Short mmCIF file of C-alpha atoms in Angstrom, two decimals:
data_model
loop_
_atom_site.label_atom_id
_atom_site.label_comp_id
_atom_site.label_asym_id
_atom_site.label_seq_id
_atom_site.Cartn_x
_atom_site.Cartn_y
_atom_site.Cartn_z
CA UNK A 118 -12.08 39.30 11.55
CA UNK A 119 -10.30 36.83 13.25
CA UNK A 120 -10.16 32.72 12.86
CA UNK A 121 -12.74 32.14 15.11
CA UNK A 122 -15.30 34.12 14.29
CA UNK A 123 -14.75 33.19 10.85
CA UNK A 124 -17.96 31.34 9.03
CA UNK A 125 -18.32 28.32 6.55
CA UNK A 126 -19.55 31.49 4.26
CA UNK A 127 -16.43 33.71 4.59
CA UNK A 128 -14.06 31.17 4.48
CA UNK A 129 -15.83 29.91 1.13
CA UNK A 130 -15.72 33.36 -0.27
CA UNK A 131 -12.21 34.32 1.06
CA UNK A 132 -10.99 30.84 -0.93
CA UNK A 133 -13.11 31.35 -3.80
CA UNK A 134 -11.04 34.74 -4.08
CA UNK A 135 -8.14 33.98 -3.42
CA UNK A 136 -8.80 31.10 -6.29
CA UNK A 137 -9.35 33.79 -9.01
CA UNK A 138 -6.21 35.64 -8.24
CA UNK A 139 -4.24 32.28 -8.81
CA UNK A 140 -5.96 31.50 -11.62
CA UNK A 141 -4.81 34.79 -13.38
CA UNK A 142 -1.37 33.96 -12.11
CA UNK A 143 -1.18 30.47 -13.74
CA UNK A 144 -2.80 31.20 -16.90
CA UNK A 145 -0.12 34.06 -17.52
CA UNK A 146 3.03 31.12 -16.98
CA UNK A 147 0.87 28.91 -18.69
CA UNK A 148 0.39 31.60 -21.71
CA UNK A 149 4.17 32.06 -21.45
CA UNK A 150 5.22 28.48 -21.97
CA UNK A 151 5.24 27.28 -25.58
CA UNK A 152 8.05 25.61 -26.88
CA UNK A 153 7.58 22.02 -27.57
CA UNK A 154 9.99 19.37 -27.68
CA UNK A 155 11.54 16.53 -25.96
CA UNK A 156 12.92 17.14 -22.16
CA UNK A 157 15.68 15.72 -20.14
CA UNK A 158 14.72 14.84 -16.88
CA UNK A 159 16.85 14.04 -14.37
CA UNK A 160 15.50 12.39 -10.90
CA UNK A 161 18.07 12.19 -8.49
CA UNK A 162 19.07 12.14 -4.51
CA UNK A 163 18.57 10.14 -2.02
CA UNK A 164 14.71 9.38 -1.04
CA UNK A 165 12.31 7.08 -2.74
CA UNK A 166 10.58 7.53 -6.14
CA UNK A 167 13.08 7.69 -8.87
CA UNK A 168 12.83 4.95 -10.54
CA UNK A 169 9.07 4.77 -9.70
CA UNK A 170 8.04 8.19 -11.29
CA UNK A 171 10.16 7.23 -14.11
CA UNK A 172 8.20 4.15 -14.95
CA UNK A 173 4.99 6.42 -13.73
CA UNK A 174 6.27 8.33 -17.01
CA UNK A 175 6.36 4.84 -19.12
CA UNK A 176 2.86 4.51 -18.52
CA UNK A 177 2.09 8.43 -19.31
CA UNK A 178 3.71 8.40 -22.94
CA UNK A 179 2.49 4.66 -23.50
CA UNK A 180 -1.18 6.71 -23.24
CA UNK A 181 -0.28 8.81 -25.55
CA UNK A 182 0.76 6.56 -28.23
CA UNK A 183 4.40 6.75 -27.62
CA UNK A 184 7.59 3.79 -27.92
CA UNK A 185 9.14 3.49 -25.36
CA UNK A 186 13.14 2.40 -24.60
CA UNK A 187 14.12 1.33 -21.33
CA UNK A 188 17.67 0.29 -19.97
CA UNK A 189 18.59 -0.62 -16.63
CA UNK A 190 22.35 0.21 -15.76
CA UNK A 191 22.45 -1.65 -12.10
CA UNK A 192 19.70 -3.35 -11.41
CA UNK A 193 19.76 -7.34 -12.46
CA UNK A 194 17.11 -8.92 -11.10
CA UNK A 195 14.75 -10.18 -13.61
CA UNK A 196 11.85 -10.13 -10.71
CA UNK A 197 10.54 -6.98 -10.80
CA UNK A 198 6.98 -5.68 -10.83
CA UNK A 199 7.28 -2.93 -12.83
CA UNK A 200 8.95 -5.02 -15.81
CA UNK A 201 6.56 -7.75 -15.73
CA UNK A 202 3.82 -4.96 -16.09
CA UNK A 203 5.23 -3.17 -19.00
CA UNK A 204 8.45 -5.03 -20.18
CA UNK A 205 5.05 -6.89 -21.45
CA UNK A 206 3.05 -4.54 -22.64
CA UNK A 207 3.37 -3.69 -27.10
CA UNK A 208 5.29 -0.72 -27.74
CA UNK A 209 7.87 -1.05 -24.85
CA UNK A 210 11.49 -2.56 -25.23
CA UNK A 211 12.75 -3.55 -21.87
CA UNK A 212 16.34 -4.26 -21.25
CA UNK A 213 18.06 -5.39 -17.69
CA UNK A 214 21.28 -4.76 -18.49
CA UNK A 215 23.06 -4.50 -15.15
CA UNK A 216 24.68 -7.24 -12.86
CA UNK A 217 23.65 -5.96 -9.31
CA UNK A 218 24.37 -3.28 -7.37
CA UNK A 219 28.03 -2.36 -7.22
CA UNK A 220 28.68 -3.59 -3.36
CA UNK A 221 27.43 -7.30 -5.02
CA UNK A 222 29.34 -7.54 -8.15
CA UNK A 223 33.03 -6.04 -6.63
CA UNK A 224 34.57 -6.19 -9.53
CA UNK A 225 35.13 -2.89 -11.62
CA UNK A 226 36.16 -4.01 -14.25
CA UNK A 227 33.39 -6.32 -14.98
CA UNK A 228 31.30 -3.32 -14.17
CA UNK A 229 32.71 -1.02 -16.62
CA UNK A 230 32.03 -3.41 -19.29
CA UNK A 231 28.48 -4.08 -18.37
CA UNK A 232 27.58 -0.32 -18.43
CA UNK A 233 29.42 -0.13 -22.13
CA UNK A 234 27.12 -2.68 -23.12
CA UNK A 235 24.04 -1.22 -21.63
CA UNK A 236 25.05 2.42 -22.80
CA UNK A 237 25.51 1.04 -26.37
CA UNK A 238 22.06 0.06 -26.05
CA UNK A 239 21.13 3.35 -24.56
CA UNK A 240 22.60 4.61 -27.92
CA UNK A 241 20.59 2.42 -30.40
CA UNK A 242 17.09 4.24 -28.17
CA UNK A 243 18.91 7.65 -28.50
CA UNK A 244 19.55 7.76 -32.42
CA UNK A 245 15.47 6.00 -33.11
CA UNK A 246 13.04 8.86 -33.77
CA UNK A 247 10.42 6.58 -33.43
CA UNK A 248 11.03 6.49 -29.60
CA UNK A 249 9.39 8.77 -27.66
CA UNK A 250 10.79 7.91 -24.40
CA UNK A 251 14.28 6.92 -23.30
CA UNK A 252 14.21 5.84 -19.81
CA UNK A 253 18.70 5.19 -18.56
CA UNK A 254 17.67 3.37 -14.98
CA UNK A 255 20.09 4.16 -12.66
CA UNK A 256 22.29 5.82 -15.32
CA UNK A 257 23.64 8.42 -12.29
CA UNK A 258 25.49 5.39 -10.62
CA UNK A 259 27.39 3.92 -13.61
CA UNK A 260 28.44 7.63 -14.12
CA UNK A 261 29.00 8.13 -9.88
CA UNK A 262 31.62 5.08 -10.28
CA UNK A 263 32.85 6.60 -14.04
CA UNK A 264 31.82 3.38 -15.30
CA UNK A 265 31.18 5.42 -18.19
CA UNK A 266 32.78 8.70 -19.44
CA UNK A 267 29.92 11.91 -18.40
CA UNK A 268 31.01 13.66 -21.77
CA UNK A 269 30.53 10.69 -24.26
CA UNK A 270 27.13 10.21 -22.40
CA UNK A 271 26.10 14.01 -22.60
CA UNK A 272 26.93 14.29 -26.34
CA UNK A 273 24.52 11.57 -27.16
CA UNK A 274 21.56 12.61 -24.92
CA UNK A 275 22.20 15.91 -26.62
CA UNK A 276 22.14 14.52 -30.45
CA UNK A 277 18.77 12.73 -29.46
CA UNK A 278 16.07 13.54 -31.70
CA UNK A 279 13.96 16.77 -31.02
CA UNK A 280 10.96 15.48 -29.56
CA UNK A 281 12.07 12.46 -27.68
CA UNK A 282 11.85 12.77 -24.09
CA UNK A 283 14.54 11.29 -21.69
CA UNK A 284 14.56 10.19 -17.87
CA UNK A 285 17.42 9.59 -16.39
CA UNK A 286 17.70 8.03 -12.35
CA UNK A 287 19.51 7.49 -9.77
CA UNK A 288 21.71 9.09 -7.10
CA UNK A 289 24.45 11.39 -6.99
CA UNK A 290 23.71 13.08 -10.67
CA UNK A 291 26.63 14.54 -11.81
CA UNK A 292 26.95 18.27 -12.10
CA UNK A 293 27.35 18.10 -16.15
CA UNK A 294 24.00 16.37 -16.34
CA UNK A 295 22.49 18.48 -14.44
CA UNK A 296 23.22 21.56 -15.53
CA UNK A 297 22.26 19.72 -19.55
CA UNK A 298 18.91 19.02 -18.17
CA UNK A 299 15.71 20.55 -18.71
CA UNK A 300 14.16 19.18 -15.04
CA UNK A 301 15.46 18.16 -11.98
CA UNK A 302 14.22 16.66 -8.98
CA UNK A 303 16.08 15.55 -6.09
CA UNK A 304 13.84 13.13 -4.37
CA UNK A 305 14.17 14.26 -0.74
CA UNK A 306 14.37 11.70 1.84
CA UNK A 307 12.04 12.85 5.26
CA UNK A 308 11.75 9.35 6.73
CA UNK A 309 12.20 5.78 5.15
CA UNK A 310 9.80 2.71 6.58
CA UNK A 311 13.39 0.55 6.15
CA UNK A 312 15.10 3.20 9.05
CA UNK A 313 12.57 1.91 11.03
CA UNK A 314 13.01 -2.30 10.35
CA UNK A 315 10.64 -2.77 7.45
CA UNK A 316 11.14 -5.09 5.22
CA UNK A 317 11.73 -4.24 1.51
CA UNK A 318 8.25 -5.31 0.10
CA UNK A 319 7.36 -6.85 -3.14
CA UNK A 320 4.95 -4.19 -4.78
CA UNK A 321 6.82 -1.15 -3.04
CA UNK A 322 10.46 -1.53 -3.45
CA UNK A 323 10.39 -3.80 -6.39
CA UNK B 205 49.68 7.91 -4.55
CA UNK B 206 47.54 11.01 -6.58
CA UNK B 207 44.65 11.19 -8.67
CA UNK B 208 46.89 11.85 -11.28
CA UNK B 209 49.16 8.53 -10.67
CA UNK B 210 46.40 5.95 -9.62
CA UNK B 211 46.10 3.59 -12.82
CA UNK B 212 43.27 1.69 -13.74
CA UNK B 213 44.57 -1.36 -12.05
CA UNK B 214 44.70 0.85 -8.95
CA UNK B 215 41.34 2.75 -9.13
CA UNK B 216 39.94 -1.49 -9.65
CA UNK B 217 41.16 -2.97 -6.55
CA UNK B 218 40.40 0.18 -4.66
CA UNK B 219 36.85 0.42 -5.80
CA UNK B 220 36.80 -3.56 -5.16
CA UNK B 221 38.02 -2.76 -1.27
CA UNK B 222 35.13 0.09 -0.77
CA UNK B 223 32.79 -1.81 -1.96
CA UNK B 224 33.19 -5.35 0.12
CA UNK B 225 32.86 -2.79 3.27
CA UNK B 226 30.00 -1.21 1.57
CA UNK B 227 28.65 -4.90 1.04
CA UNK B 228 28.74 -5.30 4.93
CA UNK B 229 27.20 -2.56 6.12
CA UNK B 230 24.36 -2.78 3.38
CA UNK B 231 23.83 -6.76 5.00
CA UNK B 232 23.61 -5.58 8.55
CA UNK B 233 20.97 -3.12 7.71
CA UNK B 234 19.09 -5.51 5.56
CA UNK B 235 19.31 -8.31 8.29
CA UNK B 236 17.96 -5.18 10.75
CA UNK B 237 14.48 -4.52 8.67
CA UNK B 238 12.72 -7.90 9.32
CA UNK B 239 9.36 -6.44 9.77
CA UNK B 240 6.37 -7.09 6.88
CA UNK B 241 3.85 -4.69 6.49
CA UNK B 242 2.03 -2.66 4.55
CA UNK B 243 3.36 0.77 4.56
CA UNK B 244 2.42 4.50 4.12
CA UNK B 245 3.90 6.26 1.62
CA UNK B 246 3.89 10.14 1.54
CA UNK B 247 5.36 12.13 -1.78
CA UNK B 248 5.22 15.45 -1.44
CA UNK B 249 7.03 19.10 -1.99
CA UNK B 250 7.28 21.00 -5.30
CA UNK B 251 9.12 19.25 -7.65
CA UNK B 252 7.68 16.79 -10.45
CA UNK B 253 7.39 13.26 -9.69
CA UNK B 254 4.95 12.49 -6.67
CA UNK B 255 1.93 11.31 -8.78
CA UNK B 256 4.09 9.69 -11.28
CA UNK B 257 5.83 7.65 -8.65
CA UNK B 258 2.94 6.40 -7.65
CA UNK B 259 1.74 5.31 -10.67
CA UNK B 260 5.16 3.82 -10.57
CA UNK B 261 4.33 1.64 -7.84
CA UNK B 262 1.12 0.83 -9.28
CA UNK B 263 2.80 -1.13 -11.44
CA UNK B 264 4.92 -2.58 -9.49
CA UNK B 265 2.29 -3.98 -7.18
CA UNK B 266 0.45 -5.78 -10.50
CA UNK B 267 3.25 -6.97 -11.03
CA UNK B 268 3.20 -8.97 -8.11
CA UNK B 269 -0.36 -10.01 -8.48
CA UNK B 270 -1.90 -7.66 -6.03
CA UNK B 271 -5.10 -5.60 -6.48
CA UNK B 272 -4.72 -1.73 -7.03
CA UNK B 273 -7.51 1.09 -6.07
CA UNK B 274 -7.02 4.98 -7.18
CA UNK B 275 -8.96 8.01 -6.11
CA UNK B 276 -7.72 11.00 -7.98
CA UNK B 277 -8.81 13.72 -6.20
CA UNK B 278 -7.98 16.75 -7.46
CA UNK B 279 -7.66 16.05 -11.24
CA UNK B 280 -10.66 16.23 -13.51
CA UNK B 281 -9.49 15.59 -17.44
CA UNK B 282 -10.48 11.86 -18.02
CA UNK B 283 -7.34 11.86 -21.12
CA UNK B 284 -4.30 11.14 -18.86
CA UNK B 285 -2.12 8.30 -19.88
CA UNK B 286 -2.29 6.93 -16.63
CA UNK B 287 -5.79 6.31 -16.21
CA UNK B 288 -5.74 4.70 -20.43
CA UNK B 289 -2.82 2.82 -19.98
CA UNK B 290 -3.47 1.20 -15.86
CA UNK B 291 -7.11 2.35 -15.32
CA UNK B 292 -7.83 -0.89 -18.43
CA UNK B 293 -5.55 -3.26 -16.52
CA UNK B 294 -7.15 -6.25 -14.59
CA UNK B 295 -6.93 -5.94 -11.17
CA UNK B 296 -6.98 -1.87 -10.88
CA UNK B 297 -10.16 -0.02 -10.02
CA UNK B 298 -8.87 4.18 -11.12
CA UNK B 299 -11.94 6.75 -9.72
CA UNK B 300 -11.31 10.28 -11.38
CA UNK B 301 -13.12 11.59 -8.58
CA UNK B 302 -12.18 15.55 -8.75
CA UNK B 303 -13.71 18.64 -11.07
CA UNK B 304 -10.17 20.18 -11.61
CA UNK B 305 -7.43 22.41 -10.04
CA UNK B 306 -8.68 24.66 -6.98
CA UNK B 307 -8.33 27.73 -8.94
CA UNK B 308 -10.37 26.70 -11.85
CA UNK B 309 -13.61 25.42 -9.78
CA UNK B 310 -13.10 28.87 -7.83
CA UNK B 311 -16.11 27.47 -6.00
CA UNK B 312 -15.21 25.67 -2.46
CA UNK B 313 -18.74 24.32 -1.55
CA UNK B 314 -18.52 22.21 -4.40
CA UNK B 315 -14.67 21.48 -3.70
CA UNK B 316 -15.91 20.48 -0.03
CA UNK B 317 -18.73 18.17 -1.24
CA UNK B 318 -16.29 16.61 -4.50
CA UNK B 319 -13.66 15.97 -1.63
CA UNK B 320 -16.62 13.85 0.61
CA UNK B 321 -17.34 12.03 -2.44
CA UNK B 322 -13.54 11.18 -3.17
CA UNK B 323 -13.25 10.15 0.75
CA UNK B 324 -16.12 7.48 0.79
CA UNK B 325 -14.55 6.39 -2.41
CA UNK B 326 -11.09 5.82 -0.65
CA UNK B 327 -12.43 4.84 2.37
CA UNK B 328 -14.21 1.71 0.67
CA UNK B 329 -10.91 0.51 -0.17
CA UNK B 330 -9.13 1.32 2.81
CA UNK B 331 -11.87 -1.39 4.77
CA UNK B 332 -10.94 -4.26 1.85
CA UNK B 333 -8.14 -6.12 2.72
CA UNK B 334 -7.98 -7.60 -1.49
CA UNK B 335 -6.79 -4.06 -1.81
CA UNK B 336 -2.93 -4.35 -1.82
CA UNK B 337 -2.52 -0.66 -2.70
CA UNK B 338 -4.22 2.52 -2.51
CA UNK B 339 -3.27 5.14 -4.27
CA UNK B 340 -4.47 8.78 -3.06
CA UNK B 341 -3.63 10.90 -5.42
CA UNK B 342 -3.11 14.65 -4.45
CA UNK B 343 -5.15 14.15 -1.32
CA UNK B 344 -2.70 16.69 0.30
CA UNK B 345 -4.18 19.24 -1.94
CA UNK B 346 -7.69 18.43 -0.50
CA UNK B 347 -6.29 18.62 3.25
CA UNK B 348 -4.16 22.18 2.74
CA UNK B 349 -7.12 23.98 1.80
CA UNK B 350 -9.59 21.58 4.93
CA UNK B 351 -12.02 20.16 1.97
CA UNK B 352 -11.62 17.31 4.49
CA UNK B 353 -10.27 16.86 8.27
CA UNK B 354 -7.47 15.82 8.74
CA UNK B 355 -8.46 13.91 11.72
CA UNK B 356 -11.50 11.62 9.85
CA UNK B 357 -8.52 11.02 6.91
CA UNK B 358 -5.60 9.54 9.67
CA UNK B 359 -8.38 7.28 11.05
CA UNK B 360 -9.52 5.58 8.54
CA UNK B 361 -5.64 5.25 7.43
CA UNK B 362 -4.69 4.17 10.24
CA UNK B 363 -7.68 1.17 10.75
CA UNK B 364 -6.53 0.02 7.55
CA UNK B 365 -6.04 -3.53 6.79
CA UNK B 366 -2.31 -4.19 7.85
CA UNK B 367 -0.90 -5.67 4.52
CA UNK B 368 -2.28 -3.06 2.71
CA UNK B 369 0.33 0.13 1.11
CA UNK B 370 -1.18 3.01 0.78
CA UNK B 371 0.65 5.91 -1.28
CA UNK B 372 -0.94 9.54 -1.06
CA UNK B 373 0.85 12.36 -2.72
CA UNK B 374 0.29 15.99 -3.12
CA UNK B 375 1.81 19.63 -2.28
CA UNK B 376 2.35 20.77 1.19
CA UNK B 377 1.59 17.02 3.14
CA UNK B 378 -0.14 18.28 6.52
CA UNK B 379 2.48 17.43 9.45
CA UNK B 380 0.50 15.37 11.33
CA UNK B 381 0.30 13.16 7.93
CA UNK B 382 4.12 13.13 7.89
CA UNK B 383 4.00 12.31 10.99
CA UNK B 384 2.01 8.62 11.09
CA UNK B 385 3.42 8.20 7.58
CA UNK B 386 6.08 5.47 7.82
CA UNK B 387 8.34 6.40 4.14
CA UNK B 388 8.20 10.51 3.48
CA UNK B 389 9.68 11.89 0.35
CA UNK B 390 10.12 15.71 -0.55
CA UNK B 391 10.15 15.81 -4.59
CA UNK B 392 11.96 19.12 -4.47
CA UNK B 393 12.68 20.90 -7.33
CA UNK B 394 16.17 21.44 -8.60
CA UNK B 395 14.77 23.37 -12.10
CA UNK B 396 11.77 22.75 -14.14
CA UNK B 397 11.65 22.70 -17.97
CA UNK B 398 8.03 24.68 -17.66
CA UNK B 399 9.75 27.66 -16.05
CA UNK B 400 12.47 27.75 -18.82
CA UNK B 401 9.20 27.92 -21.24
CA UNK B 402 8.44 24.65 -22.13
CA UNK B 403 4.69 23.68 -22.40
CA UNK B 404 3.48 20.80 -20.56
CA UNK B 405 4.29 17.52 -22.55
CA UNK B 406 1.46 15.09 -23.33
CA UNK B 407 3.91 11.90 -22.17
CA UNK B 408 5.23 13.35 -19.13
CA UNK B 409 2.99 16.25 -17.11
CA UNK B 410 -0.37 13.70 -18.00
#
């Protein structure tokens, strides 16, 4: 039976088939994941929504009841949408902890001791049981630049308590994390509205 | 000079150089993107983080005072943290407008007629220009398997008021959607913590 000559009626039943097959697929994957604990998630390259479905995830685990940590590594401005929303909201501790992004502040040095600072912060979220949710912002950067050592970092997302849940962003993850985390998504640039002379906009980019 | 010989002093002024060049090139762009609009935002592929980015932006846009509309289209369960945590917020309208994932209706008539249901629903927001984002949550789904035409959907996006974002996300965006989308992102996945046997999280898969 070809396309065309295809009905509404086959198509439904062909679908509806098709349907129960998958459903006996994703039950079985479903059956055969069990463990729970806390995952490190890693959201990295170079298209939009890193940051975004990170703070997507602060509003998931603040559902459920869960504290949430948040430090941003690069960012400085004290502007943004998303921390006026939930930097707000009980049960989250929001911390801007970076000076701008590297090509503004030139200065390494001054760098490297912001991202101690924020890291040590980081650290305080990563040793409290009580948080549920770590989110570093921009965390790949400060280790792109070795602002901060990858192996001090790794040992103390890896001491983190059991079922505490981290999300780390930004580009250029480093290998190490990587391969020490649980997901990964590389956030896949197909076209960007500011390749084509749009603005940043309040609401989208910030 | 090597790797091995550079000195902190060294790596510091070096870094400093790269990024004053970086710091020019970043301007020129910025100064090129003068245009204010509202965009469309597309996050699709396989890999976690296309609904949660969204609900990332979300925020963002209450954040700067705008009004927020959300058809889910797909999803069923009424217990996400999302729809708790923003669906309570002033200024968001959140429509759970779906009876659950494709292979658990098993039943496409009714998928068809849900998906009609979910489109007036969108398209109510896409005519008011209060709206500052629309959020279209796994629409794509809906599309791939032609609950809705693709032609009616593009239409109605594209007669939208012009300030207005809209953000749809879902597997397997049809091409002509990429197409009159103006910021595409592939969430592709680099590993997943469910295929190493991890149940999904309450926190970060709802």
């Amino acid at each position: 039976m070809s396309a065309q000559t295809m009905t509404t009626s086959d198509r439904d039943t062909r679908h509806n088939e098709r349907m129960q097959r998958k459903k006996t697929v994703v039950d079985e994957k479903i059956a055969a994941a069990q463990a729970e604990r806390g995952v490190l998630l890693v959201n990295t390259g170079n298209g939009k929504g890193k940051s975004s479905a990170a703070f997507g995830l602060v509003v998931r685990a603040l559902g459920h009841g869960m504290k949430v940590g948040v430090v941003q590594f690069i960012k400085s401005r004290g502007d943004t949408g998303e921390e006026k929303v939930l930097g707000g909201l009980p049960g989250v501790s929001w911390h801007v902890m970076g000076e701008g992004f590297t090509w503004e502040t030139q200065d390494r040095a001054r760098d490297v001791a912001t991202a101690a600072a924020a890291w040590e912060r980081a650290r305080g979220f990563l040793r409290a049981p009580e948080i549920g949710l770590v989110v570093l912002d921009e965390l790949n950067i400060a280790l792109k630049y070795r602002y901060l050592e990858i192996d001090t970092v790794l040992a103390d997302l890896l001491a983190r308590p059991t079922m505490q849940h981290v999300v780390v962003t930004g580009r250029a993850a480093p290998p190490e994390l990587v391969a020490a985390a649980d997901t990964v998504t590389d956030m896949t640039p197909v076209k960007h509205a500011f390749a084509a002379g749009v603005k940043a906009m309040p609401g989208m980019e910030w």
